[in-house]
Tab-separated table of C-alpha atoms and ligand atoms in Angstrom:
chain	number	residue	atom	x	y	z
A	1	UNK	CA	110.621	-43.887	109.293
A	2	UNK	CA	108.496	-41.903	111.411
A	3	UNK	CA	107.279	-39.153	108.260
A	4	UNK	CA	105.052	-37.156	110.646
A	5	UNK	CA	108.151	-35.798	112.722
A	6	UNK	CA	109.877	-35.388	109.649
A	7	UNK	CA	108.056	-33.633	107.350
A	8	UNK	CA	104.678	-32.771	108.990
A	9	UNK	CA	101.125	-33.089	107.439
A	10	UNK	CA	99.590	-31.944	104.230
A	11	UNK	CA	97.868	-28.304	104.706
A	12	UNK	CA	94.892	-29.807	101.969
A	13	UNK	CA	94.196	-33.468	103.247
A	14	UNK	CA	96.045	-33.389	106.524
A	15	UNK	CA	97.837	-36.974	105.304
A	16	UNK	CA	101.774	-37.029	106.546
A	17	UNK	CA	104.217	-35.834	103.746
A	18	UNK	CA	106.177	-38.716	102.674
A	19	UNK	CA	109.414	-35.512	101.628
A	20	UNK	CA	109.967	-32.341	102.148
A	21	UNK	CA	106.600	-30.258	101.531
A	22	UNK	CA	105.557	-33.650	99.611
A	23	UNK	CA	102.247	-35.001	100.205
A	24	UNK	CA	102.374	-38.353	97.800
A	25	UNK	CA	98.042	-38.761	97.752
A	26	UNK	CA	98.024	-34.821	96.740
A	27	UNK	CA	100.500	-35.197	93.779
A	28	UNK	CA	99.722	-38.202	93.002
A	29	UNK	CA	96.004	-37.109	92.075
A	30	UNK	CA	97.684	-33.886	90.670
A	31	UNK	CA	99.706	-36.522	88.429
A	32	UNK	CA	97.470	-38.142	87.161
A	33	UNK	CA	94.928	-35.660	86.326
A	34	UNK	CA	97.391	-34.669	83.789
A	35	UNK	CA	98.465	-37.675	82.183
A	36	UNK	CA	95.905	-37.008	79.087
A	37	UNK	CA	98.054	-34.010	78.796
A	38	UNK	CA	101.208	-34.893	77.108
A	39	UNK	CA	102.788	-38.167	75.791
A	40	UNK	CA	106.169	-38.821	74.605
A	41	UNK	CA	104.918	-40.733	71.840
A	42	UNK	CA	106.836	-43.281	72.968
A	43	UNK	CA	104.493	-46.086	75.018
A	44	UNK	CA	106.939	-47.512	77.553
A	45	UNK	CA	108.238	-43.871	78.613
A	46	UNK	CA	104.656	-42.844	78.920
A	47	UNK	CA	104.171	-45.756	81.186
A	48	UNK	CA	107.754	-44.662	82.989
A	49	UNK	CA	107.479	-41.282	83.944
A	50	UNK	CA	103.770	-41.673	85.030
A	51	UNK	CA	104.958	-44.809	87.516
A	52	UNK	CA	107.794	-42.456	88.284
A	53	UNK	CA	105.130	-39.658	88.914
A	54	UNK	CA	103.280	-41.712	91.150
A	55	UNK	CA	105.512	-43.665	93.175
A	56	UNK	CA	107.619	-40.204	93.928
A	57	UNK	CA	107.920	-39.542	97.269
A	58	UNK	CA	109.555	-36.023	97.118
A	59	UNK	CA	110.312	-33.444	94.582
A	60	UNK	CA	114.191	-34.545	93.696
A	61	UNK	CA	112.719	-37.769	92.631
A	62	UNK	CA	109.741	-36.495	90.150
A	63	UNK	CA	110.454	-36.479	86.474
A	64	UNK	CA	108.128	-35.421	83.561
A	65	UNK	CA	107.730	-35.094	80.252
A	66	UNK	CA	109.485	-32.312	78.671
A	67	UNK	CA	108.648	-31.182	75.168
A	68	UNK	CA	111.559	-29.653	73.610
A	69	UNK	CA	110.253	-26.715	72.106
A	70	UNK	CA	110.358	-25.826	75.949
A	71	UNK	CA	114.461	-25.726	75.530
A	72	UNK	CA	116.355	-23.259	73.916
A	73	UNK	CA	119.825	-22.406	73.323
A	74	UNK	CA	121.163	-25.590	73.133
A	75	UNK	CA	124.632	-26.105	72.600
A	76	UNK	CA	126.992	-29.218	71.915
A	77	UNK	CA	129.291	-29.923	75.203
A	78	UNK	CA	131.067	-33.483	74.881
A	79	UNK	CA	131.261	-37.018	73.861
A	80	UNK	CA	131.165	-39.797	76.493
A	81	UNK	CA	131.797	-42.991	76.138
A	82	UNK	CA	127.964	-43.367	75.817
A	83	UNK	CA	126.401	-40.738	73.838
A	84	UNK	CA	126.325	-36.994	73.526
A	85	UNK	CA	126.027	-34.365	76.389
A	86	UNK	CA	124.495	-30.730	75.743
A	87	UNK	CA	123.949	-27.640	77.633
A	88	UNK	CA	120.457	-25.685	77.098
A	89	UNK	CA	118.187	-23.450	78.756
A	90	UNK	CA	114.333	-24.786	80.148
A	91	UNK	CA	111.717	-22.245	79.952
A	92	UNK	CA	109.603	-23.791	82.636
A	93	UNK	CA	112.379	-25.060	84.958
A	94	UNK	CA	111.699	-28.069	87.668
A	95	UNK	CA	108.442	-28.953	89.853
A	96	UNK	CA	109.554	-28.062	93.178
A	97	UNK	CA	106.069	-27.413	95.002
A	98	UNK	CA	102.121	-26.977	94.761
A	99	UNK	CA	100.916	-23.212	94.255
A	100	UNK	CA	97.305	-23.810	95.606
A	101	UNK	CA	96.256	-20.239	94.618
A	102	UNK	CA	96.935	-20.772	91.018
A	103	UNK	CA	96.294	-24.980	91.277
A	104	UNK	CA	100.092	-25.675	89.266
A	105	UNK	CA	103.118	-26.711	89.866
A	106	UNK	CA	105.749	-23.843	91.418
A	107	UNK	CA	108.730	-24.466	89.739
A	108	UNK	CA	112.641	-23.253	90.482
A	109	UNK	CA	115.481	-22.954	88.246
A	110	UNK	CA	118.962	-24.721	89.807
A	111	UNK	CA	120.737	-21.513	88.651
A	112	UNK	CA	119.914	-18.166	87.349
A	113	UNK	CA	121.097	-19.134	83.696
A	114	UNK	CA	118.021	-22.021	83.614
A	115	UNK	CA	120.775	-24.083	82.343
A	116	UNK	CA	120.001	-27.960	82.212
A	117	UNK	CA	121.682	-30.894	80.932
A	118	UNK	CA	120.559	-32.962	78.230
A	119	UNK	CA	122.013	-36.364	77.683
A	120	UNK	CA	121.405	-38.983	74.789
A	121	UNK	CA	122.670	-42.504	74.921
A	122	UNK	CA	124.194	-43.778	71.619
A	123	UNK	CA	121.843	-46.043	69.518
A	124	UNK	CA	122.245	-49.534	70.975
A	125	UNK	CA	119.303	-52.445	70.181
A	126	UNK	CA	118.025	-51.865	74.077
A	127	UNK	CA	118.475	-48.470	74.075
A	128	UNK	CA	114.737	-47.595	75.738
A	129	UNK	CA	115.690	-50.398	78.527
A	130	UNK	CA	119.353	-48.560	78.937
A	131	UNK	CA	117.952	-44.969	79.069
A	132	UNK	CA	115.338	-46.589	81.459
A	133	UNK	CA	117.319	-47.877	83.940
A	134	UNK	CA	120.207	-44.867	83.898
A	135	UNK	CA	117.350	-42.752	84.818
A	136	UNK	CA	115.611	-45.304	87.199
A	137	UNK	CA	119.365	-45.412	89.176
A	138	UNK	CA	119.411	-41.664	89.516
A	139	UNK	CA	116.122	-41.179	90.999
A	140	UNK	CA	116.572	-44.244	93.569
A	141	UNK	CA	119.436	-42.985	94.702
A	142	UNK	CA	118.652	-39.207	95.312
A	143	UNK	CA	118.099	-38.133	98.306
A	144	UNK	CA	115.030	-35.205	99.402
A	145	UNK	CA	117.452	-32.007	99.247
A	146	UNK	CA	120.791	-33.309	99.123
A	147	UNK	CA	122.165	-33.412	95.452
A	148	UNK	CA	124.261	-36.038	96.176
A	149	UNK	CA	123.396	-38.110	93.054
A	150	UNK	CA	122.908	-35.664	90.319
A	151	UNK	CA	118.984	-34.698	89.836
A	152	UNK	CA	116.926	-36.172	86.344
A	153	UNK	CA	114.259	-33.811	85.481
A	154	UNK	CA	112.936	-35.467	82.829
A	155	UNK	CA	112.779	-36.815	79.082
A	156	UNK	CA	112.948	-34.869	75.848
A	157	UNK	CA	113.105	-35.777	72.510
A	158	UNK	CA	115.017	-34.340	69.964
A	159	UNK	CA	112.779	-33.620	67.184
A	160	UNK	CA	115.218	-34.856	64.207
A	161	UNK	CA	116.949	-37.845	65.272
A	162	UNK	CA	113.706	-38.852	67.295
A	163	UNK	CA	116.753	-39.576	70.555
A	164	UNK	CA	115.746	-39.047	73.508
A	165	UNK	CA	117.473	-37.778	76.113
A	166	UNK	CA	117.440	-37.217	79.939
A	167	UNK	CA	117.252	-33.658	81.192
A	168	UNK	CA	119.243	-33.053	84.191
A	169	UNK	CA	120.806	-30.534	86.863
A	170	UNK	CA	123.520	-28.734	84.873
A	171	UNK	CA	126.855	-28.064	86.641
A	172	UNK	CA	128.282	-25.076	85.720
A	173	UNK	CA	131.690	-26.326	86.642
A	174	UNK	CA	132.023	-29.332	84.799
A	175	UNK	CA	133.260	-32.641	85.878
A	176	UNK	CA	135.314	-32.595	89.317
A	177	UNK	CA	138.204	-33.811	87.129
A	178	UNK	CA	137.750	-29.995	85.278
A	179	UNK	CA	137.170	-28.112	87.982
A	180	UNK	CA	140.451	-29.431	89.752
A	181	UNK	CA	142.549	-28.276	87.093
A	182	UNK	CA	141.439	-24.900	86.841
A	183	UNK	CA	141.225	-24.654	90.352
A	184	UNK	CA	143.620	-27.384	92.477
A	185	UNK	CA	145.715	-24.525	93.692
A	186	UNK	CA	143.526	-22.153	95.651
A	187	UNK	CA	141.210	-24.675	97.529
A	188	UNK	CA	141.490	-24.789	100.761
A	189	UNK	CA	141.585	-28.665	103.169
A	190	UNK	CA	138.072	-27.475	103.939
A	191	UNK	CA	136.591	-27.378	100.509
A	192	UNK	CA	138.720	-30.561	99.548
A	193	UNK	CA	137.457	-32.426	102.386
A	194	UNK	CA	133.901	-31.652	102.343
A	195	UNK	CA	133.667	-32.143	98.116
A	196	UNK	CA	134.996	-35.495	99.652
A	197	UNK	CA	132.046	-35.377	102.494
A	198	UNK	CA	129.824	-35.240	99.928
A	199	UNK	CA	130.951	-37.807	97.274
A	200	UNK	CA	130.649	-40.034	99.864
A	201	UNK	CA	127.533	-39.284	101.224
A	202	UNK	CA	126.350	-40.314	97.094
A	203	UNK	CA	128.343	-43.304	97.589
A	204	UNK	CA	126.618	-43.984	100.670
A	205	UNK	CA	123.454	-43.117	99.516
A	206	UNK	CA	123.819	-45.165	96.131
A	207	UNK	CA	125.067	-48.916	98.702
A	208	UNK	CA	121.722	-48.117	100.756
A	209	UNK	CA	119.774	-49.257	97.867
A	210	UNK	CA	121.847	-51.926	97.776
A	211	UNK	CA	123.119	-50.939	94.084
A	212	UNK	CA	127.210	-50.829	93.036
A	213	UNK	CA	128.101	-47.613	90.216
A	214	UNK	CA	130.781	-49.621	88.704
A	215	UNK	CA	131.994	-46.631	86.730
A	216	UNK	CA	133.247	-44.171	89.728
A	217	UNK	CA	135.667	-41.767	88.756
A	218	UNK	CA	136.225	-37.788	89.146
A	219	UNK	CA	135.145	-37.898	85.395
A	220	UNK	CA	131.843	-38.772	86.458
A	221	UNK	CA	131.386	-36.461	89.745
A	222	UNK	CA	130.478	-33.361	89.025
A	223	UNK	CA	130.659	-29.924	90.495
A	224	UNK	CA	128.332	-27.028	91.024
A	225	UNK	CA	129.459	-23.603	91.798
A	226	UNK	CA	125.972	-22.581	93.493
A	227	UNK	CA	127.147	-23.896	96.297
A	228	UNK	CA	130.431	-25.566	96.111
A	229	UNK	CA	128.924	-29.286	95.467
A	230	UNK	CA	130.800	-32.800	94.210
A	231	UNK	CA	127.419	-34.885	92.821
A	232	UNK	CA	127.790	-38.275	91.333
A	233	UNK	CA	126.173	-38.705	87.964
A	234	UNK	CA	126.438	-41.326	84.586
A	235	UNK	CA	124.564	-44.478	86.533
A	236	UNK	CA	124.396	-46.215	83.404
A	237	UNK	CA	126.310	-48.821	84.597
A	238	UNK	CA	125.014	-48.584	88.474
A	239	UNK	CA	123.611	-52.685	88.929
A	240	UNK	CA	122.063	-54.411	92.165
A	241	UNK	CA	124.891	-55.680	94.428
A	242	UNK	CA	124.603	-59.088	93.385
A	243	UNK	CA	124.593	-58.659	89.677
A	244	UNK	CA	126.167	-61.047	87.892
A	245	UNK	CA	128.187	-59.403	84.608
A	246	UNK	CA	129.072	-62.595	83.394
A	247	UNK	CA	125.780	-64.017	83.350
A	248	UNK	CA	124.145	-61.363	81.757
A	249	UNK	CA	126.429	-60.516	78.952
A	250	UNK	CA	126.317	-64.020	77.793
A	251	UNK	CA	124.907	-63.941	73.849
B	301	ZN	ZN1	97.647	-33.806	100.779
């Protein structure tokens, strides 16, 4: 792809952006002059988020640590089939952008409530490698400004249970399987058929990578009210194309 026409050059070291107001050789200096900084005490999701951080190529796609005295408010939501989901507010709110006046991060909230997501994945023996790869799926599939696949944020850890759990875009409305119900009978074909646009433009967007979701369904699409979005989330099961399940869930 030609980035140059895309996305223009960096104001600081004139290198093309590789995203939207991304320069990669900026942030990833920015990165990694921070990773003394923080730790999640946890080696292999040190080692994680700072590959993540430096192999990002635009904001949707960064993740970071996030401690959790830096959420507040957090309340219970539901049960999934694979752990618990929770609804809290994020003091800082997501990297979205370079201030160069105050050398940090500018940072957005997706909503005015700072609402995120927090997600744990019930204790399993390869739970690291299964909260890994959910996470991994999410951020291969995003695309630069189209929340398509549901944004990660980052990893927290809750203090008492030492689980850790992925912090991510919080839809106000629920699952798209909610939202119907309350709302079936005053959409309009328009709405329906561009929450459909959009599904499939995370489907698409999910087969470019080659990968497969295996667990599609309007329980797992969700939908924001900011601006009338269908985003596909829980990639937990999302495998390459040619996995093999019964190959690898021999023993
Ligand atoms: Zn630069």
């Amino acid at each position: 792809m030609d980035y140059e026409k895309v996305y223009g050059e960096c104001e600081e070291c004139k290198q093309k952006n590789t995203g939207s107001g991304y320069c990669k050789t900026c942030n990833v200096k920015r990165f990694q002059q921070n990773f003394q900084n923080w730790t999640s005490g946890n080696n292999d999701i040190d080692k994680f988020i700072q590959d993540n951080q430096l192999s990002a190529n635009f904001y949707d796609q960064v993740l970071e640590w996030i401690p959790y005295n830096k959420l507040y408010d957090i309340e219970y939501i539901a049960k999934g089939g694979f752990g618990k989901v929770y609804r809290a507010k994020w003091i800082d709110g997501y990297i979205d952008g370079w201030d160069n006046k105050n050398e940090n991060w500018e940072r957005r909230h997706y909503s005015s409530d700072k609402f995120v997501a927090l997600k744990s994945l019930n204790n399993s023996e390869n739970v690291t490698l299964e909260f890994i790869n959910e996470i991994t799926m999410h951020c291969k599939t995003i695309k630069d400004c189209i929340i398509s696949v549901v944004r990660v944020n980052g990893i927290t850890q809750e203090p008492e249970t030492k689980n850790y759990m992925m912090v991510l875009t919080y839809a106000n409305n629920g699952s798209l399987r909610t939202y119907l119900d309350k709302n079936h009978y005053k959409l309009t074909w328009d709405t329906k058929l561009l929450n459909l646009y959009q599904i499939t433009l995370g489907l698409k967007s999910i087969h470019e990578k080659e990968l497969i979701h295996r667990d599609l369904h309007i329980g797992n699409i969700l939908h924001f009210s900011e601006n009338d979005y269908a985003s596909i989330t829980d990639m937990g099961l999302c495998k390459p194309a040619d996995y093999n399940a019964s190959e690898n869930t021999k023993n």
